[in-house]
PDB file of C-alpha atoms in Angstrom:
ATOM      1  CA  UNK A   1       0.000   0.000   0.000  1.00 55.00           C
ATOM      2  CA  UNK A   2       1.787   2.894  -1.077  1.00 62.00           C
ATOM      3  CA  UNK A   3       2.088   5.891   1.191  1.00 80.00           C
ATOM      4  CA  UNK A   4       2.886   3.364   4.740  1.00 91.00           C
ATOM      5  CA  UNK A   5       5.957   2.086   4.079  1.00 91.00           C
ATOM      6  CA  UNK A   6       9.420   3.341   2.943  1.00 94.00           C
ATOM      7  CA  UNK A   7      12.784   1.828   3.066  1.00 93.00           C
ATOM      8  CA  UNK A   8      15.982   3.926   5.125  1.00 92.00           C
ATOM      9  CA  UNK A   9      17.445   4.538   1.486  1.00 86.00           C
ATOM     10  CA  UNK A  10      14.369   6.458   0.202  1.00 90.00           C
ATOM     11  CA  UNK A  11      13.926  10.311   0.607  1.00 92.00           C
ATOM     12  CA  UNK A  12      11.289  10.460   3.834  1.00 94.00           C
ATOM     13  CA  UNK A  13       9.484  13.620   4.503  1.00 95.00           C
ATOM     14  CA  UNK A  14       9.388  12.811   8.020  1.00 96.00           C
ATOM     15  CA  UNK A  15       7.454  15.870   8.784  1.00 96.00           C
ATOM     16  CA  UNK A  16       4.116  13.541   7.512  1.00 95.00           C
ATOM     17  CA  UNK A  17       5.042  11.417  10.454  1.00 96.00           C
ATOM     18  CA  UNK A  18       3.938  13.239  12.702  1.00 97.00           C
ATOM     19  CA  UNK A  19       1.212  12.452  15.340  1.00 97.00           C
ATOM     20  CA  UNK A  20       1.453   8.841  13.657  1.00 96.00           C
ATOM     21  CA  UNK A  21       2.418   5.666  14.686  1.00 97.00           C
ATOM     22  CA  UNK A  22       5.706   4.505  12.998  1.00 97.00           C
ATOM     23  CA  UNK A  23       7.647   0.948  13.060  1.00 97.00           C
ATOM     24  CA  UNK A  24      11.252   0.698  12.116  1.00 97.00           C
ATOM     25  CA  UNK A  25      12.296  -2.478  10.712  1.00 96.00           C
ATOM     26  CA  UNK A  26      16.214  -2.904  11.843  1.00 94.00           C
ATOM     27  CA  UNK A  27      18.762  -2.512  14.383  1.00 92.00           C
ATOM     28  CA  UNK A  28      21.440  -0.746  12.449  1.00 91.00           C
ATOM     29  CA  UNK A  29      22.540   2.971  12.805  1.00 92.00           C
ATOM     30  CA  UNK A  30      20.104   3.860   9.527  1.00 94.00           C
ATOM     31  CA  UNK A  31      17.605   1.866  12.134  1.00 95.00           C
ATOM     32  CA  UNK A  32      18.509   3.981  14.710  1.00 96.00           C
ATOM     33  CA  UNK A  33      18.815   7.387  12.866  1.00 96.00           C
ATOM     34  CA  UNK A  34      15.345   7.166  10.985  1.00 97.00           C
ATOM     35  CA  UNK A  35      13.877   6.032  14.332  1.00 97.00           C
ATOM     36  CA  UNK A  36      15.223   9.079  16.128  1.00 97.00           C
ATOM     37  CA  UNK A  37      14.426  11.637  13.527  1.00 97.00           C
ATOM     38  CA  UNK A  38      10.747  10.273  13.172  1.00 97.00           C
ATOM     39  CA  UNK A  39      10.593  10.856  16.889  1.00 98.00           C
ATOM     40  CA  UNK A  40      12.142  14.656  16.732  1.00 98.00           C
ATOM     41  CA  UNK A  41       9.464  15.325  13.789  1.00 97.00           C
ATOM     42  CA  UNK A  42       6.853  14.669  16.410  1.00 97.00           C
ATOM     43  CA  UNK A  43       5.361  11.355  15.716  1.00 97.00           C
ATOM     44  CA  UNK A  44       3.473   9.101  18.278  1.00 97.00           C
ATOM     45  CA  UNK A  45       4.937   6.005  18.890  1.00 97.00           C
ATOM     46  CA  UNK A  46       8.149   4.509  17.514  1.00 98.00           C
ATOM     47  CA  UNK A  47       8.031   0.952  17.585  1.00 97.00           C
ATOM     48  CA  UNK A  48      11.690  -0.495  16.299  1.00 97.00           C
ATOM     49  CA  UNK A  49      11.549  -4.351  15.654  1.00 97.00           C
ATOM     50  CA  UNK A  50      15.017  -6.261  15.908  1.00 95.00           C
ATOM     51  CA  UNK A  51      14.745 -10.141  14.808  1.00 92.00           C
ATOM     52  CA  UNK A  52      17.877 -10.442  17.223  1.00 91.00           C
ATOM     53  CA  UNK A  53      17.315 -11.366  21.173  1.00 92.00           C
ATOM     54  CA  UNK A  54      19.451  -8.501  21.881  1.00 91.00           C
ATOM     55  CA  UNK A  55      21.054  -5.491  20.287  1.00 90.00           C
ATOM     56  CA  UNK A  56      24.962  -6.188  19.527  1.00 85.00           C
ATOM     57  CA  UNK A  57      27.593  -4.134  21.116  1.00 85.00           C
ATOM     58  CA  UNK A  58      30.595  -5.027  19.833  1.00 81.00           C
ATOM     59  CA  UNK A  59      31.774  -3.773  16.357  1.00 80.00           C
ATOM     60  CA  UNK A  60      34.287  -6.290  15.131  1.00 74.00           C
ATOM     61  CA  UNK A  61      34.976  -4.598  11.974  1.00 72.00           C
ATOM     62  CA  UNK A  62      37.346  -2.102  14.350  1.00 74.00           C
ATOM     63  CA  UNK A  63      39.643  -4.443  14.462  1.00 69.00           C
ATOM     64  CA  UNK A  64      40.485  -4.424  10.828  1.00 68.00           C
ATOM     65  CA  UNK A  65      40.545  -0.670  10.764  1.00 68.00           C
ATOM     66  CA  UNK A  66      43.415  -0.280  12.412  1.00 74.00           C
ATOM     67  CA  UNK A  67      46.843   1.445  11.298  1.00 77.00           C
ATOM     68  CA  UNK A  68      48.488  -2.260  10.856  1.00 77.00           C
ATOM     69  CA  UNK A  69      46.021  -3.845   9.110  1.00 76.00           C
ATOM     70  CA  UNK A  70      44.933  -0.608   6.830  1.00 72.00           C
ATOM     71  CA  UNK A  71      48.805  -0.402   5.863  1.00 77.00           C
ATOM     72  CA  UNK A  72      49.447  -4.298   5.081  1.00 81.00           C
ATOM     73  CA  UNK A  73      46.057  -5.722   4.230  1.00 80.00           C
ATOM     74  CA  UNK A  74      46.938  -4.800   0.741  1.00 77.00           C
ATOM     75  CA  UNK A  75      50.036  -7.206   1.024  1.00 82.00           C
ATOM     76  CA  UNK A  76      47.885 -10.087   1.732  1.00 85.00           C
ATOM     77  CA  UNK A  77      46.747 -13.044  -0.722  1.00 87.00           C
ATOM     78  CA  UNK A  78      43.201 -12.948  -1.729  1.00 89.00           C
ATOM     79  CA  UNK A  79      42.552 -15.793   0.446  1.00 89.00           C
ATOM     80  CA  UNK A  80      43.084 -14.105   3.989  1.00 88.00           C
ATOM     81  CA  UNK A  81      41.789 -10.899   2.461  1.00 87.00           C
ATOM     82  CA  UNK A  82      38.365 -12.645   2.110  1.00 88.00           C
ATOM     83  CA  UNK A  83      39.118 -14.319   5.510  1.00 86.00           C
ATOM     84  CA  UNK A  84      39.098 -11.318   7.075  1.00 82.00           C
ATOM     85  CA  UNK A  85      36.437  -9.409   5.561  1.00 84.00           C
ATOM     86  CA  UNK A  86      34.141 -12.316   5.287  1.00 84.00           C
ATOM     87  CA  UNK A  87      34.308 -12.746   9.457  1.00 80.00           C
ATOM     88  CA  UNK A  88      33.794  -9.293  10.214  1.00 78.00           C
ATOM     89  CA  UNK A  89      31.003  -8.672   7.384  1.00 78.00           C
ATOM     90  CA  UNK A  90      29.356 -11.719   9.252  1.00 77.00           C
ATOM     91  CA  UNK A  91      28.994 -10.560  12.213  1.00 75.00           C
ATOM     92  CA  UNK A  92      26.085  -8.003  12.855  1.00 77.00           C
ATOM     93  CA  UNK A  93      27.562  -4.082  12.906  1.00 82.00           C
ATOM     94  CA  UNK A  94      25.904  -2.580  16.267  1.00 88.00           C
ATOM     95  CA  UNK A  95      24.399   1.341  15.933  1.00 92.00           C
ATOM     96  CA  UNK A  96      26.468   3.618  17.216  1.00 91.00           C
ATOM     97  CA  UNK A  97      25.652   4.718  20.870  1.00 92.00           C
ATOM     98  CA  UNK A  98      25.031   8.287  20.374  1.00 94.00           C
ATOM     99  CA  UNK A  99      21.979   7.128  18.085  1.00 94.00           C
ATOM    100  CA  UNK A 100      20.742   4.680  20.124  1.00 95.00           C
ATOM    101  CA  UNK A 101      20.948   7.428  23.012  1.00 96.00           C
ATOM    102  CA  UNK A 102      18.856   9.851  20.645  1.00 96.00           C
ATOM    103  CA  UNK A 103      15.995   7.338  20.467  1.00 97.00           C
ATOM    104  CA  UNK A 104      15.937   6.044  24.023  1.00 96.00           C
ATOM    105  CA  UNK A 105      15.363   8.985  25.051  1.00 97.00           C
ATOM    106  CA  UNK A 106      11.869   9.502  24.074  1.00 98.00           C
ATOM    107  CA  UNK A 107       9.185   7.322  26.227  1.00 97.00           C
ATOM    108  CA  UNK A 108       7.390   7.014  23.399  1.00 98.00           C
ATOM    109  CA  UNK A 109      10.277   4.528  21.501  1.00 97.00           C
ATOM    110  CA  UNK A 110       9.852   1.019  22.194  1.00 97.00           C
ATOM    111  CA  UNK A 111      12.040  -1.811  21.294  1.00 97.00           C
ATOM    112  CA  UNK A 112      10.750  -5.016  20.974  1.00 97.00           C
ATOM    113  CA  UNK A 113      13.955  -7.848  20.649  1.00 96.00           C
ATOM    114  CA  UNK A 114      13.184 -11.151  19.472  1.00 96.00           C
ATOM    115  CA  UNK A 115      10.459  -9.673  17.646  1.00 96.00           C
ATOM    116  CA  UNK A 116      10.205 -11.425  13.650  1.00 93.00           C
ATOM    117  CA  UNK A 117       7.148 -10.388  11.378  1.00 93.00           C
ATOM    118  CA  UNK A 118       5.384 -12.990  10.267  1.00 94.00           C
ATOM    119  CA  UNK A 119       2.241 -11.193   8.350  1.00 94.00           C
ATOM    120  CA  UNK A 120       1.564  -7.778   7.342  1.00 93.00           C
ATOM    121  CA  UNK A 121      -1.993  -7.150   6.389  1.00 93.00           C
ATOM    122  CA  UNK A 122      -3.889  -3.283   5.188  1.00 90.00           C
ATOM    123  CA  UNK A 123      -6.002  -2.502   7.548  1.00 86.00           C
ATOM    124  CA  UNK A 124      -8.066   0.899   6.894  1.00 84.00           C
ATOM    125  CA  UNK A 125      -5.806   3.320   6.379  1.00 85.00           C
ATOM    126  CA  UNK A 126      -2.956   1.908   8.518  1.00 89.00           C
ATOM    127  CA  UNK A 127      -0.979  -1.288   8.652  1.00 93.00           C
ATOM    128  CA  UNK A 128      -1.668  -4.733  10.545  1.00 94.00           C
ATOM    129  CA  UNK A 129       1.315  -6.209  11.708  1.00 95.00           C
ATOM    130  CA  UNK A 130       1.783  -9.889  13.087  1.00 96.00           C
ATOM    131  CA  UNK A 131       5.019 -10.507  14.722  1.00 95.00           C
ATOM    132  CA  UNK A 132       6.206 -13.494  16.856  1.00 95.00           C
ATOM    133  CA  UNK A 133       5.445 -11.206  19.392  1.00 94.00           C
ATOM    134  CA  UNK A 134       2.009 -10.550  19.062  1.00 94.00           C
ATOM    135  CA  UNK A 135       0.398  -8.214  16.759  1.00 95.00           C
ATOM    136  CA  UNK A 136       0.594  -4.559  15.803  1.00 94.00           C
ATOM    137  CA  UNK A 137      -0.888  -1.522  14.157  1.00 94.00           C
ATOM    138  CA  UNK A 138       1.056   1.192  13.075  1.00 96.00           C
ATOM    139  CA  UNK A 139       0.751   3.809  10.052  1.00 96.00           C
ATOM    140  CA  UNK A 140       4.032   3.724   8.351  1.00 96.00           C
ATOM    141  CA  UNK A 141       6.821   1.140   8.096  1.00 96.00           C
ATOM    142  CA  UNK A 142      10.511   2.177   7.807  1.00 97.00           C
ATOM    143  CA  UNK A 143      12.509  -1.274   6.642  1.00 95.00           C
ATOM    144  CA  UNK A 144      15.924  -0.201   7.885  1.00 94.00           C
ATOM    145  CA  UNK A 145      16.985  -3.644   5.780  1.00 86.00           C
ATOM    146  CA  UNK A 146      20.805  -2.446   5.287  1.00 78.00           C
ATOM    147  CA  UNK A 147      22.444  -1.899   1.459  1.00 74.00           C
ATOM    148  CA  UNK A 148      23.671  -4.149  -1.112  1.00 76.00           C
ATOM    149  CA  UNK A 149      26.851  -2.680  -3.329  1.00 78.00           C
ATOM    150  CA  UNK A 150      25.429  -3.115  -7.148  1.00 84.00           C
ATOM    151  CA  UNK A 151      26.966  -0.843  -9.459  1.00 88.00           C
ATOM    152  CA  UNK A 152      24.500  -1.836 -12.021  1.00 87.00           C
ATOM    153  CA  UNK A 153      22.157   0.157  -9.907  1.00 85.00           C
ATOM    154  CA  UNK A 154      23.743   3.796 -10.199  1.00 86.00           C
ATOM    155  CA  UNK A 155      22.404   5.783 -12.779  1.00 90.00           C
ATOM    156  CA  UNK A 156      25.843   7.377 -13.422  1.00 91.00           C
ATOM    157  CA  UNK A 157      27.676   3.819 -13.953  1.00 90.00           C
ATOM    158  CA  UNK A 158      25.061   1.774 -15.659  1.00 88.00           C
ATOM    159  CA  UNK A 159      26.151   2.443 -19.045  1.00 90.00           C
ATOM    160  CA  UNK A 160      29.283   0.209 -18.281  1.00 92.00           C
ATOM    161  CA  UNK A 161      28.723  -1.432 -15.301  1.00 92.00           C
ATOM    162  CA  UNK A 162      28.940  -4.480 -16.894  1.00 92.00           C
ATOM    163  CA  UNK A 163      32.481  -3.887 -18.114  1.00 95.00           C
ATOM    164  CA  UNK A 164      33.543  -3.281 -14.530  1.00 95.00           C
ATOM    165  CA  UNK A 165      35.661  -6.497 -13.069  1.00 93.00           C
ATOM    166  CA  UNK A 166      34.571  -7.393  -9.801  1.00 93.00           C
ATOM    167  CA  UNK A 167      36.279  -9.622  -7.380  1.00 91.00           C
ATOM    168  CA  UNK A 168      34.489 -12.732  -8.595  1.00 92.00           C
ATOM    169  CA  UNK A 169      35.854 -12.264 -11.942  1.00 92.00           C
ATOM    170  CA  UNK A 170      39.284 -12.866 -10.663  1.00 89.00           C
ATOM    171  CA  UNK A 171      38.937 -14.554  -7.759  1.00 90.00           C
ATOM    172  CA  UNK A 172      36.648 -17.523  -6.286  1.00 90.00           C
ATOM    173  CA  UNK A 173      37.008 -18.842  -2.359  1.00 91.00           C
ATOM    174  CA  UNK A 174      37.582 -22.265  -1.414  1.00 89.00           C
ATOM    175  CA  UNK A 175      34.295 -23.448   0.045  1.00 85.00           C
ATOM    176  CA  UNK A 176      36.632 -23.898   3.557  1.00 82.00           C
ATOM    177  CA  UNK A 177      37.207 -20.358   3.175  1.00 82.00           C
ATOM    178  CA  UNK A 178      33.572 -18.989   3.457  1.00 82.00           C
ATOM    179  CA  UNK A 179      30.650 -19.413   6.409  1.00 76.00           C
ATOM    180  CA  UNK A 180      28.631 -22.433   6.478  1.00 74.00           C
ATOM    181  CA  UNK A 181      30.146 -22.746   2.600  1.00 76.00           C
ATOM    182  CA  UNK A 182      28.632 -20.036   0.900  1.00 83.00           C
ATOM    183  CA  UNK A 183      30.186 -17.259  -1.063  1.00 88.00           C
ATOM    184  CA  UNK A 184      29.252 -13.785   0.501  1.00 86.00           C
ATOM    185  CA  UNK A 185      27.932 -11.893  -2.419  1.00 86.00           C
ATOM    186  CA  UNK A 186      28.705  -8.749  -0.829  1.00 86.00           C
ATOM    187  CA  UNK A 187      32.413  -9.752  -1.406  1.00 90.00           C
ATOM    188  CA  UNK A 188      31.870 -11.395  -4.916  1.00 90.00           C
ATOM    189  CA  UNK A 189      30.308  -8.234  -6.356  1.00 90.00           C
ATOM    190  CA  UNK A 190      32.868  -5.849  -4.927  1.00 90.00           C
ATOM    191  CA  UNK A 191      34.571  -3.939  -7.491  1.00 91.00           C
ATOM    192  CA  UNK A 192      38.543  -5.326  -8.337  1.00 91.00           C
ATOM    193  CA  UNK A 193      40.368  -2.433  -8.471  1.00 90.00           C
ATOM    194  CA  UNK A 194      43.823  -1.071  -9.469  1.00 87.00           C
ATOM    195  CA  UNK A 195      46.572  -0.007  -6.941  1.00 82.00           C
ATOM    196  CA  UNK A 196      44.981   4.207  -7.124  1.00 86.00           C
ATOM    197  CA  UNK A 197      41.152   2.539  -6.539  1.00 88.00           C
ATOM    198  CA  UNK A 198      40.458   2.813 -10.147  1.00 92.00           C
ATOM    199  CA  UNK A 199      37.830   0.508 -11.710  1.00 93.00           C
ATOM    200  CA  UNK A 200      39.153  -1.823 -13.884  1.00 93.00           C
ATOM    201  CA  UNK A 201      37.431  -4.019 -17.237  1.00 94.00           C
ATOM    202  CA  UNK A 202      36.964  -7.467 -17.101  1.00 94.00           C
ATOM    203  CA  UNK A 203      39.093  -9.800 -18.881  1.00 90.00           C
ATOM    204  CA  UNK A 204      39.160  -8.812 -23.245  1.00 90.00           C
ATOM    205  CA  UNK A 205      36.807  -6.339 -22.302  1.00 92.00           C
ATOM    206  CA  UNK A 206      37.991  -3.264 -23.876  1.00 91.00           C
ATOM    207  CA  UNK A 207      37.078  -0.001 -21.595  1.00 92.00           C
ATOM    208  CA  UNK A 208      40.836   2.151 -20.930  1.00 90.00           C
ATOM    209  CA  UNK A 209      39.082   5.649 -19.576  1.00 91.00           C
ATOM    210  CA  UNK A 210      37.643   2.777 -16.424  1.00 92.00           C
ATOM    211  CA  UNK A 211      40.814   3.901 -14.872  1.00 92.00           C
ATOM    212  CA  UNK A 212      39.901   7.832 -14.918  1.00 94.00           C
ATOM    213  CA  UNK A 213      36.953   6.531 -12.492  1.00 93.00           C
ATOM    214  CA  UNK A 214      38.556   6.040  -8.855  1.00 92.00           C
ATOM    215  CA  UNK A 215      36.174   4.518  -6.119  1.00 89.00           C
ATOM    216  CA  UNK A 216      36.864   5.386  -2.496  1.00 86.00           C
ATOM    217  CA  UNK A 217      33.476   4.976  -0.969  1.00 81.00           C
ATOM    218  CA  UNK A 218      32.742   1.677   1.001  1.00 75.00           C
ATOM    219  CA  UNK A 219      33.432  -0.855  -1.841  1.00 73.00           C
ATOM    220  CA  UNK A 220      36.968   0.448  -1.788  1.00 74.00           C
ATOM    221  CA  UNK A 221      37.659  -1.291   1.789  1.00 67.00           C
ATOM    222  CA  UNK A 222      37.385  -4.873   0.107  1.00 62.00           C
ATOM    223  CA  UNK A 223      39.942  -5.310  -2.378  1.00 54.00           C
ATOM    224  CA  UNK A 224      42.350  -3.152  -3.709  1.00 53.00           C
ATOM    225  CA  UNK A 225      45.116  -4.334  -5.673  1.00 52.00           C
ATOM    226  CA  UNK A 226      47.970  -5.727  -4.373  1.00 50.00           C
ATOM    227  CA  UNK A 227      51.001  -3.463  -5.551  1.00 44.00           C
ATOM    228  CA  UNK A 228      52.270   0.099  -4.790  1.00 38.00           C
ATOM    229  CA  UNK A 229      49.434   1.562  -1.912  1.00 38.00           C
ATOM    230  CA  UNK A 230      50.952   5.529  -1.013  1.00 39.00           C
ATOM    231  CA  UNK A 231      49.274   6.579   1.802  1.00 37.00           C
ATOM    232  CA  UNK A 232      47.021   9.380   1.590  1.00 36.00           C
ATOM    233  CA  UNK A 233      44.953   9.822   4.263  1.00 37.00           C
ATOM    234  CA  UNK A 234      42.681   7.284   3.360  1.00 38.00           C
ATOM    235  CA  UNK A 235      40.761   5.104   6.067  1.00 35.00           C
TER     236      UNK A 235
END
């Protein structure tokens, strides 16, 4: 039912939220963050959902960011490159605290852990929602889902997206090398590029101004090159 539900990507007037009951789908900092700003725009109840029994704390992808591994991960063989990234990427990223902080401190928020949707039904101008939890009516669902990297997807790269390599292209795991067997497509679909970040063609694929076209936004952290790195300030 259009006009009820929205996912965390999508532009939200969150001003039409207000005096209405809202559920967030997630436990993520987008989770968080649309929670807290659907709260600050005035709106009734927040209700955030979160499959897990509790929220995680820990953020093991720290450990990989540090000055050590930033400065020699590029060194390593794919196979403990996709070690790494695949054990961290597994594990579930906790919101930051400052955005947890910003919706807890409503008394209108309500978290509700252990708490799966099993049916979602239109019901008058609002939403029916059956959880494992018991059921719930709200007017507007936020699905704070998280973010898949396609390049396909991006207006400005679709003309040749499909001359970009990707790690797959090059490089496929051992089945002992990825959780309970099964590639992480997150990984496969990363972009393989050059020693500057540059986006490089697949194999006979014919495409030389790729490598005018640097990416340093979060695909960049799987798999650069191995070969010369300078450091630049990037992190």
């Amino acid at each position: 039912m259009r006009g009820t539900r929205a996912h965390s990507a999508d532009m939200i007037d969150f001003r039409e939220l207000r005096e209405k009951q809202v559920v967030v789908i997630g436990t993520g900092a987008a989770a968080m963050d649309n929670a807290a700003t659907a709260l600050e725009q005035g709106a009734a109840r927040v209700d955030i959902l979160i499959r897990r029994k509790d929220i995680p704390r820990v953020n093991k992808f720290t450990g990989i960011g540090s000055q050590g591994v930033v400065q020699g991960f590029v060194n390593l063989p794919d196979e403990w490159k996709w070690r790494f990234l695949g054990g961290t990427l597994s594990a579930q990223t906790p919101p930051p605290r400052p955005s947890v902080l910003r919706v807890s401190q409503y008394p209108n928020a309500f978290f509700h852990l252990d708490c799966q949707i099993e049916e979602i039904a239109v019901e008058g101008e609002g939403l029916e929602l059956t959880t494992s939890r018991g059921v719930l009516k709200t007017d507007f669902i936020i699905a704070a889902t998280g973010f898949n990297v396609d390049l396909s997807k991006r207006p400005e790269l679709q003309v040749f997206s499909d001359r970009i390599r990707f790690w797959k292209d090059r490089f496929v795991p051992a089945p002992d090398n990825c959780r309970n067997g099964v590639i992480n497509s997150e990984l496969a679909n990363s972009p393989d590029l050059g020693s500057a970040f540059e986006f490089q063609p697949k194999v006979d694929v014919i495409c030389p101004d790729l490598r005018n076209i640097h990416c340093f936004c979060f695909p960049a952290t799987r798999v650069p090159r191995k070969g010369q790195w300078r450091h630049s300030g990037h992190q």
